XYZ file of C-alpha atoms in Angstrom:
631
model
C -55.528 219.013 -47.116
C -54.304 218.866 -50.116
C -52.575 215.577 -50.003
C -56.092 214.622 -47.720
C -57.757 215.387 -51.283
C -55.533 213.489 -53.405
C -55.388 210.408 -51.584
C -58.981 210.218 -51.265
C -59.035 210.644 -55.478
C -56.486 208.456 -55.773
C -58.797 205.495 -53.824
C -61.509 206.569 -55.922
C -59.124 205.476 -58.706
C -58.100 202.987 -57.362
C -62.208 201.448 -56.729
C -62.733 202.220 -60.279
C -59.921 200.007 -61.697
C -61.141 196.902 -59.029
C -64.429 197.481 -59.431
C -63.928 195.436 -63.317
C -61.264 193.588 -63.983
C -61.103 190.189 -66.267
C -58.499 186.682 -67.273
C -57.690 184.491 -69.213
C -57.921 181.224 -67.017
C -56.992 178.962 -70.367
C -56.278 179.157 -73.502
C -55.484 176.070 -76.206
C -53.945 176.608 -79.643
C -53.666 174.294 -81.820
C -51.301 175.979 -84.885
C -51.328 173.750 -87.781
C -48.322 173.881 -90.130
C -49.463 173.070 -93.592
C -47.644 171.637 -96.628
C -48.467 174.579 -98.696
C -46.491 176.706 -96.488
C -49.631 178.203 -95.172
C -50.213 178.339 -91.233
C -53.999 177.560 -89.687
C -54.537 178.269 -86.490
C -56.913 177.534 -83.744
C -57.519 179.087 -80.682
C -59.469 178.278 -77.651
C -59.702 180.767 -75.628
C -62.081 180.866 -71.725
C -62.680 184.310 -70.044
C -63.284 185.430 -67.028
C -65.264 188.270 -66.632
C -65.494 189.779 -63.211
C -67.655 193.031 -64.511
C -69.973 193.228 -67.345
C -68.532 193.228 -70.494
C -69.300 193.604 -74.267
C -66.798 192.512 -76.571
C -63.542 190.561 -76.405
C -60.950 191.060 -80.050
C -58.635 189.437 -81.239
C -55.631 191.668 -83.532
C -52.913 189.855 -85.404
C -49.634 191.240 -87.295
C -48.500 188.507 -89.498
C -44.984 188.379 -90.892
C -43.912 190.979 -93.221
C -45.207 190.600 -96.871
C -48.027 187.222 -95.000
C -51.825 187.760 -94.167
C -53.790 187.191 -92.038
C -57.014 185.375 -92.826
C -59.791 185.173 -90.098
C -62.087 181.572 -90.508
C -64.692 182.250 -87.953
C -65.050 182.915 -83.893
C -67.668 180.909 -81.669
C -68.834 180.357 -78.739
C -68.519 176.703 -77.183
C -70.362 177.686 -73.908
C -73.596 177.311 -73.169
C -73.942 181.380 -72.735
C -75.799 183.595 -75.532
C -74.942 182.886 -78.723
C -72.560 185.607 -80.449
C -70.949 187.304 -83.526
C -68.402 188.275 -84.851
C -66.806 191.227 -87.228
C -63.326 191.582 -88.551
C -62.214 194.596 -89.343
C -58.638 194.391 -91.361
C -56.255 192.404 -88.784
C -58.614 192.478 -85.706
C -61.503 190.068 -85.070
C -63.988 191.277 -82.572
C -66.786 189.264 -80.706
C -70.156 190.266 -79.554
C -73.383 189.612 -78.592
C -75.194 190.747 -80.865
C -75.456 194.420 -82.949
C -74.939 197.459 -81.386
C -78.619 199.382 -80.226
C -79.557 202.669 -82.119
C -78.079 204.723 -79.434
C -74.193 202.784 -80.575
C -74.625 200.891 -77.117
C -73.225 197.064 -77.679
C -75.368 194.178 -75.784
C -73.669 192.635 -72.154
C -71.898 189.427 -73.718
C -70.418 188.161 -70.569
C -71.038 189.925 -66.928
C -69.768 187.706 -64.126
C -68.719 184.843 -65.530
C -66.636 182.706 -67.123
C -67.488 182.366 -71.642
C -65.047 179.942 -74.050
C -64.602 181.361 -77.357
C -62.981 179.908 -80.185
C -60.988 181.471 -82.863
C -59.763 180.337 -86.668
C -57.242 182.093 -88.459
C -54.632 181.545 -91.672
C -51.738 182.945 -91.999
C -49.391 183.538 -94.824
C -45.706 184.251 -95.463
C -44.249 182.637 -91.750
C -42.856 179.196 -92.526
C -39.258 179.610 -94.558
C -38.534 176.724 -96.485
C -34.021 176.282 -97.199
C -32.869 173.356 -98.899
C -31.891 170.754 -95.374
C -34.378 172.646 -93.439
C -37.597 174.672 -92.605
C -38.189 177.185 -89.852
C -41.668 178.740 -88.027
C -40.273 181.389 -85.320
C -43.225 183.203 -84.154
C -45.229 184.788 -81.331
C -48.286 182.471 -80.880
C -49.042 184.090 -77.792
C -49.604 187.415 -78.567
C -47.246 190.338 -76.352
C -49.940 191.891 -74.891
C -53.202 189.859 -73.486
C -54.197 189.176 -69.588
C -52.851 186.715 -67.389
C -52.738 183.840 -68.272
C -54.108 180.400 -65.556
C -52.925 177.408 -67.717
C -51.292 178.159 -71.910
C -51.393 174.979 -74.070
C -50.015 175.201 -76.941
C -49.993 172.177 -79.705
C -47.926 172.223 -82.670
C -48.860 170.157 -85.859
C -46.460 168.685 -88.647
C -47.772 167.816 -92.158
C -46.637 164.806 -91.706
C -44.851 162.619 -89.130
C -40.876 163.979 -89.444
C -38.820 161.149 -86.722
C -35.767 162.331 -88.042
C -35.785 165.615 -87.367
C -38.772 167.640 -85.325
C -37.059 170.296 -82.919
C -39.463 172.686 -80.790
C -37.897 175.230 -78.870
C -39.798 178.172 -76.690
C -38.890 181.539 -75.285
C -41.127 183.422 -72.792
C -41.302 186.672 -71.254
C -40.029 185.565 -68.110
C -38.065 182.669 -68.760
C -40.784 180.495 -67.990
C -40.251 176.992 -67.583
C -42.834 174.187 -68.481
C -43.261 170.692 -70.563
C -42.520 169.219 -74.259
C -44.132 166.053 -75.262
C -44.107 164.617 -78.446
C -46.162 161.575 -80.047
C -44.879 158.351 -80.687
C -45.105 159.813 -84.739
C -43.086 162.897 -83.859
C -46.235 164.746 -86.189
C -47.286 166.171 -82.784
C -45.654 168.412 -80.180
C -47.506 169.769 -77.020
C -46.089 172.456 -75.128
C -48.175 173.417 -71.407
C -46.901 176.371 -69.226
C -48.798 177.950 -66.425
C -48.919 180.340 -65.753
C -48.758 182.765 -68.098
C -48.144 187.158 -66.772
C -50.589 189.988 -68.569
C -47.906 190.685 -71.797
C -46.139 187.965 -71.256
C -45.284 186.889 -75.115
C -44.625 183.249 -75.860
C -42.715 182.420 -78.359
C -42.164 178.962 -81.091
C -38.974 178.546 -83.156
C -39.754 174.564 -84.844
C -37.420 173.393 -86.751
C -38.394 170.954 -89.309
C -37.037 168.695 -92.152
C -37.896 170.235 -95.448
C -39.134 167.189 -96.792
C -42.565 167.694 -95.952
C -43.318 170.954 -97.657
C -44.523 171.331 -101.381
C -41.425 173.704 -102.042
C -38.791 175.362 -100.702
C -38.577 179.188 -100.874
C -35.208 179.786 -100.086
C -32.356 177.413 -102.222
C -29.565 177.328 -99.156
C -29.067 175.261 -96.892
C -29.546 176.830 -92.978
C -29.626 174.092 -90.372
C -26.759 174.069 -88.983
C -27.201 178.114 -89.298
C -30.833 178.169 -87.418
C -29.482 175.647 -84.711
C -26.151 177.860 -83.461
C -28.779 180.759 -83.446
C -31.053 178.575 -81.122
C -28.246 177.716 -79.415
C -27.272 181.288 -78.308
C -31.184 182.009 -77.307
C -31.713 179.380 -75.204
C -27.444 180.097 -73.284
C -29.444 183.703 -72.106
C -32.313 180.508 -71.270
C -30.333 178.906 -69.373
C -29.110 181.997 -66.785
C -32.577 183.477 -67.150
C -33.878 180.199 -65.470
C -31.533 180.153 -63.133
C -32.622 183.399 -62.246
C -36.775 182.371 -61.553
C -35.764 179.179 -59.676
C -33.142 181.957 -57.010
C -35.586 183.946 -56.888
C -38.380 181.558 -55.365
C -35.786 180.356 -52.561
C -36.770 183.065 -50.709
C -33.590 184.696 -48.593
C -34.597 185.745 -44.884
C -33.936 189.513 -46.079
C -36.405 189.230 -48.225
C -39.270 188.145 -46.635
C -37.846 190.868 -43.586
C -38.324 192.901 -46.758
C -41.869 192.164 -47.843
C -43.633 193.005 -44.057
C -41.590 195.831 -43.795
C -45.164 198.346 -44.577
C -47.377 196.411 -42.635
C -44.520 196.875 -39.411
C -44.457 200.283 -40.592
C -48.104 200.754 -40.191
C -48.033 198.445 -36.593
C -45.258 201.147 -35.482
C -47.061 203.862 -36.391
C -50.523 202.814 -35.046
C -48.433 202.081 -31.714
C -47.522 206.366 -31.916
C -50.982 207.225 -33.464
C -52.283 205.522 -30.230
C -50.032 208.034 -27.895
C -51.033 210.900 -29.767
C -54.443 210.517 -28.716
C -53.897 209.899 -25.233
C -52.392 213.043 -25.776
C -53.717 214.856 -27.672
C -57.247 213.512 -28.032
C -58.972 212.292 -25.168
C -61.610 214.734 -24.968
C -61.273 216.503 -20.634
C -63.696 215.480 -18.427
C -66.966 218.207 -17.760
C -70.408 217.814 -15.480
C -73.263 215.569 -16.622
C -75.648 216.996 -18.479
C -78.387 214.266 -19.013
C -80.222 213.688 -21.610
C -82.699 216.961 -21.416
C -81.312 220.047 -21.218
C -84.371 222.811 -20.958
C -83.073 226.357 -21.326
C -80.099 227.018 -24.415
C -76.875 226.818 -23.459
C -75.785 230.140 -23.835
C -77.344 233.422 -24.914
C -75.433 233.750 -28.085
C -77.933 234.704 -31.725
C -79.235 231.289 -32.674
C -78.058 231.524 -36.530
C -74.687 230.720 -34.706
C -75.996 227.395 -33.067
C -75.652 225.148 -35.735
C -71.907 225.744 -35.689
C -70.853 225.454 -31.974
C -72.191 221.403 -31.768
C -69.705 219.713 -33.071
C -65.674 219.791 -33.320
C -65.593 220.057 -37.146
C -66.710 223.584 -38.949
C -70.323 222.247 -40.530
C -69.341 224.883 -43.093
C -72.209 225.466 -45.958
C -74.223 222.487 -44.779
C -76.005 224.763 -42.517
C -75.381 227.973 -43.990
C -79.570 227.691 -44.960
C -80.414 226.228 -40.996
C -78.314 229.514 -39.538
C -79.894 232.282 -42.665
C -83.456 230.388 -41.426
C -82.914 231.337 -37.915
C -81.206 234.620 -37.933
C -84.925 235.798 -39.820
C -86.623 234.358 -37.798
C -84.894 236.284 -34.906
C -84.905 239.590 -36.869
C -88.861 238.496 -37.087
C -88.961 238.545 -33.427
C -86.894 241.440 -33.307
C -89.485 243.706 -34.956
C -86.994 243.887 -37.827
C -88.798 241.905 -40.139
C -92.251 240.493 -40.917
C -94.102 237.427 -41.778
C -96.564 237.534 -44.802
C -98.599 235.420 -46.129
C -98.855 234.953 -49.886
C -101.113 232.182 -51.499
C -100.121 230.965 -54.822
C -102.487 230.203 -56.983
C -100.028 227.899 -59.525
C -101.243 227.259 -63.091
C -105.012 226.609 -63.970
C -105.137 226.023 -60.247
C -101.577 223.635 -60.194
C -98.944 223.714 -58.590
C -100.003 226.114 -56.365
C -99.325 226.357 -52.647
C -98.824 228.900 -49.719
C -95.448 230.270 -48.795
C -94.022 232.919 -46.647
C -92.754 236.371 -47.473
C -90.142 238.538 -45.404
C -91.028 242.065 -45.618
C -88.013 244.180 -44.550
C -88.900 246.570 -42.064
C -85.869 248.487 -40.485
C -82.173 246.786 -39.815
C -82.167 245.199 -36.008
C -80.291 247.212 -33.312
C -77.457 246.060 -31.663
C -76.603 243.069 -34.214
C -73.402 241.282 -34.522
C -71.151 241.446 -37.710
C -72.505 238.089 -39.161
C -76.281 239.822 -38.295
C -75.664 242.734 -40.285
C -74.394 240.914 -43.251
C -77.779 238.797 -43.281
C -79.168 241.636 -43.768
C -77.400 243.508 -46.021
C -78.057 239.969 -48.201
C -81.421 239.942 -47.902
C -81.616 243.445 -49.146
C -80.057 242.767 -51.955
C -81.775 239.861 -52.764
C -84.828 241.050 -52.489
C -87.278 243.567 -54.732
C -89.222 246.365 -52.704
C -88.196 245.066 -49.239
C -89.810 241.783 -49.467
C -87.888 238.966 -49.753
C -88.974 235.539 -51.105
C -87.239 232.284 -50.661
C -87.059 231.891 -54.188
C -85.715 234.800 -54.613
C -83.095 233.936 -52.390
C -82.040 231.134 -54.011
C -82.069 232.668 -57.015
C -79.310 235.090 -56.032
C -77.327 232.630 -54.566
C -77.481 230.880 -57.581
C -76.284 233.614 -58.821
C -73.276 233.817 -56.725
C -71.894 230.925 -55.669
C -68.686 232.231 -54.459
C -71.409 233.600 -51.945
C -71.516 230.457 -50.258
C -68.565 229.553 -49.480
C -66.783 232.608 -48.311
C -70.090 233.564 -45.893
C -69.986 229.830 -44.731
C -66.771 230.650 -43.226
C -68.478 233.110 -40.888
C -70.631 232.004 -38.283
C -67.543 229.672 -36.913
C -65.286 232.644 -37.068
C -67.910 234.949 -35.255
C -68.488 232.752 -32.411
C -64.863 232.024 -31.925
C -64.111 235.685 -31.968
C -66.472 236.557 -29.384
C -67.030 233.748 -26.897
C -63.426 232.482 -27.328
C -61.820 229.213 -29.331
C -64.053 225.417 -29.215
C -61.134 223.625 -29.787
C -57.896 223.403 -28.351
C -55.335 224.157 -30.183
C -52.444 222.123 -29.266
C -54.411 219.378 -30.438
C -55.668 220.447 -33.558
C -52.151 221.665 -34.734
C -51.510 217.737 -33.864
C -54.336 216.906 -35.562
C -53.533 218.108 -38.922
C -50.167 217.640 -38.271
C -50.114 213.742 -37.666
C -53.549 213.560 -40.628
C -51.076 215.111 -43.144
C -48.341 213.174 -42.851
C -50.272 209.717 -42.492
C -52.448 210.827 -45.528
C -49.233 211.740 -47.349
C -46.902 208.377 -46.644
C -50.325 206.345 -47.104
C -50.592 207.794 -50.844
C -46.866 207.356 -51.464
C -46.973 203.546 -49.845
C -49.629 203.044 -52.226
C -47.865 204.429 -55.266
C -45.022 202.932 -54.849
C -46.907 199.324 -54.965
C -49.117 199.575 -57.457
C -46.522 201.543 -59.904
C -43.103 200.210 -58.378
C -44.358 196.546 -57.848
C -45.474 195.171 -61.026
C -41.300 196.651 -62.624
C -40.012 194.431 -59.925
C -41.786 191.381 -60.467
C -41.179 191.296 -63.380
C -37.336 191.552 -63.518
C -36.835 189.127 -60.835
C -39.408 186.802 -62.564
C -42.731 186.713 -60.505
C -40.335 186.340 -57.321
C -42.979 185.680 -54.597
C -42.157 187.932 -51.945
C -42.431 190.442 -54.044
C -45.990 189.682 -54.769
C -46.036 189.742 -50.781
C -44.522 192.747 -50.778
C -46.928 194.411 -53.168
C -49.702 193.151 -51.379
C -48.438 194.355 -47.996
C -48.120 197.638 -49.316
C -50.870 197.800 -50.462
C -52.469 197.226 -47.193
C -50.203 199.678 -45.752
C -51.098 201.940 -48.179
C -54.719 202.010 -47.420
C -53.970 201.283 -43.315
C -51.983 204.676 -43.020
C -54.758 206.422 -45.106
C -57.612 204.842 -42.885
C -55.652 206.413 -40.470
C -54.506 209.750 -41.476
C -58.648 210.291 -42.216
C -59.115 209.297 -38.937
C -56.359 212.035 -37.520
C -58.157 215.089 -38.678
C -61.392 213.632 -36.684
C -60.535 212.037 -33.386
C -57.422 214.411 -32.019
C -58.666 217.647 -32.219
C -59.940 217.745 -28.717
C -62.660 220.217 -26.962
C -61.902 223.473 -25.006
C -63.689 222.054 -21.639
C -66.483 225.043 -21.500
C -67.280 225.086 -24.807
C -67.191 220.584 -24.720
C -69.904 221.498 -21.593
C -72.112 223.642 -23.489
C -72.201 221.083 -26.755
C -73.647 218.524 -25.083
C -76.640 220.834 -23.272
C -77.322 222.275 -26.798
C -77.709 218.622 -27.882
C -79.308 217.389 -24.727
C -81.432 221.534 -25.311
C -82.389 219.504 -28.297
C -83.608 216.646 -27.654
C -86.181 218.438 -24.624
C -87.224 220.498 -27.236
C -87.966 217.129 -29.958
C -89.773 214.986 -26.882
C -93.015 215.537 -25.585
C -92.928 214.481 -22.343
C -90.372 216.759 -21.099
C -92.264 219.856 -22.983
C -95.311 218.500 -21.327
C -93.855 218.485 -17.506
C -91.574 222.208 -18.054
C -92.919 224.815 -15.713
C -95.292 227.261 -16.818
C -92.483 229.772 -17.202
C -91.284 228.054 -20.481
C -94.506 228.594 -22.304
C -94.342 232.615 -21.586
C -91.557 232.783 -24.142
C -92.022 229.992 -25.852
C -91.472 232.222 -29.258
C -87.703 232.270 -28.479
C -87.806 228.488 -28.016
C -89.266 228.189 -31.388
C -86.631 229.750 -32.620
C -84.106 227.793 -31.213
C -85.629 224.792 -32.596
C -85.303 226.473 -35.956
C -81.833 226.713 -35.287
C -81.084 223.159 -34.087
C -83.331 221.466 -36.551
C -85.905 220.671 -34.780
C -88.725 223.248 -35.954
C -91.487 221.127 -36.848
C -91.343 218.240 -34.298
C -92.061 221.700 -31.443
C -94.495 222.638 -32.899
C -96.641 219.724 -32.708
C -95.306 218.874 -28.829
C -96.589 223.177 -28.553
C -100.345 222.144 -30.481
C -100.725 219.079 -28.236
C -99.840 220.733 -24.842
C -102.222 223.850 -26.208
C -104.993 221.596 -26.986
C -104.612 219.899 -22.875
C -104.065 223.872 -21.440
C -104.685 226.574 -23.759
C -104.176 229.049 -21.221
C -100.246 228.092 -20.988
C -99.447 229.181 -24.969
C -99.985 233.164 -25.844
C -99.736 234.756 -28.895
C -96.689 237.376 -30.056
C -97.670 239.872 -31.574
C -94.322 238.968 -34.120
C -96.583 235.503 -34.935
C -99.379 236.104 -37.436
C -102.484 235.585 -36.014
C -105.262 233.745 -37.628
C -105.396 235.154 -41.429
C -101.788 235.067 -40.990
C -100.531 238.579 -42.081
C -102.652 240.552 -38.759
C -101.777 240.755 -35.185
C -103.978 238.443 -32.926
C -108.180 240.459 -31.964
C -109.453 239.364 -29.161
C -110.364 236.212 -27.158
C -113.706 235.672 -26.087
C -113.055 232.208 -25.433
C -110.884 228.916 -24.927
C -112.428 227.201 -27.965
C -111.431 231.105 -29.519
C -108.245 230.767 -28.628
C -107.369 226.814 -29.189
C -108.356 227.438 -32.774
C -106.047 230.711 -32.641
C -103.485 228.386 -31.210
C -103.317 225.635 -34.074
C -104.149 228.258 -36.474
C -100.650 229.974 -35.449
C -98.570 226.671 -35.403
C -99.715 225.898 -38.991
C -98.719 228.413 -40.009
C -95.804 228.721 -38.749
C -95.152 224.765 -39.799
C -95.758 225.952 -43.128
C -92.688 228.684 -42.611
C -90.480 226.322 -41.218
C -91.275 223.847 -44.255
C -90.183 226.830 -46.109
C -87.631 227.291 -44.471
C -86.442 224.043 -44.676
C -86.252 223.895 -48.464
C -83.893 226.533 -48.262
C -81.782 224.467 -46.157
C -81.642 221.901 -48.282
C -81.163 224.478 -51.941
C -78.133 225.605 -49.811
C -76.113 222.553 -48.901
C -73.203 221.420 -51.405
C -74.631 219.211 -52.616
C -37.565 169.535 -74.429
C -34.989 167.100 -74.628
C -33.415 165.745 -77.843
C -36.598 167.396 -79.747
C -36.343 170.916 -78.313
C -36.547 172.612 -75.162
C -37.629 176.046 -74.201
C -35.825 179.397 -74.115
C -36.383 182.535 -72.408
C -35.322 186.004 -72.873
C -36.678 189.354 -72.016
C -36.951 189.716 -76.001
C -39.205 188.585 -78.588
C -36.162 187.535 -81.001
C -36.313 187.441 -84.580
C -39.527 185.564 -84.359
C -42.122 187.190 -86.236
C -46.195 188.630 -85.798
C -47.423 190.078 -82.661
C -50.586 191.042 -81.788
C -53.057 191.928 -79.531
C -56.061 190.653 -77.183
C -58.379 192.161 -74.876
C -62.333 192.963 -73.675
C -64.129 195.395 -72.713
């Protein structure tokens, strides 16, 4: 059962995680390398929001000794207007200021939005005597997945003799690199870019296009050599990336493994169901049955009608039926109590239960209920509110007491379920839930690591999807195993079906109307079972209709309060008097049933010469960084 609880918790957490997400459909960055050594960036991002979001942000880390200065942020779509706020190196975009409770207004909900952010960086360009270098992670290393990434690098002026651009990405991705004819603009395009995968740009320019040098030494050859060493790693990385897309046959077999395991275990599960879960054959019962299925205390009935133990959900019904049974046996007296309320409001009628004497030949469970009533009440009288308050002060009593009814029945009348099928349900359910949870865990934790290591290989994605589907399937199959592999003992299944048919009879007026007169000689006996079956009020309405037609059939037992609800019935002089008394009696009992139903509810649980692409698993010597996100 611990595996079951952990599996359900894992699914709940996964559901919360998948319920709200965002991605970047497109990122376009224009990077202007200015003659004065500053770098101006215009960053346009198209966000896709699934769920409700109130803020997006971008945080920029400049190189040591440099600074970032945000200039503006705006929305380029037709959505609601935005405002921005700058705090140090972080700029955030919202739909407006927070309200009086500190909650931000909704910025986007299940839609795409386009935002532009402009900022300027200092100390990003090193100008030597023979060349200048710009080296930076232009796409921050912490970001959402990007569908299409476009980078445009603008030189201060045309530099046909020297404008080289090298691009490095966290996964060695290939893209396109193009220069305009004047060689002033270089355009890079990569699609896609994975979550938290940086894009680093290393640009070497002629030093003449800048106003002044920052380093009075030649560095062009050194920078080229450093770049060459890094691009060797790129070539190897790209080769691995290309090879990973050429999926070998064994990889597809591995990718389909979790679903194959699910199908194999499903076959074994169906075999186990045929052996342990198929119910035994019994005689036909039909829809209606006019007598209780067996003579057992009414409080036990809710606990023998299903394979699973209803536990606390039926505890209130068990206590209610036992209380009425005490009254029928003369151990409890029903007392009508008028509640005046406050200034005539919130008043009403409720029933109190006066304890007279302990029931004779009571079961251990009935004795426990009697002792509970005596402890909860005052002066030998129990009020429904007192009983609810008593359980509120002793919450552990609800759990412990709810285990008693089913155990009491099985100790006296025999097991309800076949022992072998019970062991099979626990065995299969535990193993399937545990295996499903493990498969989900491996798919969602180790899968992304393997995906990153193999450069986003397609078969790894298929393996992850197969693992998630297989894990969910095993979890569902495990939960089913706890319920469908259990099997009734034949005679107990017959009695459970009879109890359901008896419930149908008590609730159906047409069936009660055709019942023989002997049924109504002890209708109060049936009423108590109707309370234990949850149809007490419907049974009483049926009884009243029958009394209106044939009042001579209905007799008022001494334990049922008469017209004054608290006194025994007096002499009846006419059929109209009899009918009036029966009507008052059934109305009073309906009020008692509603009181007890309230108690039941309370107790439920609740490129080219100009440059190229480089890929490495590190940022290298590039500067800067940062992160972006939404919430």
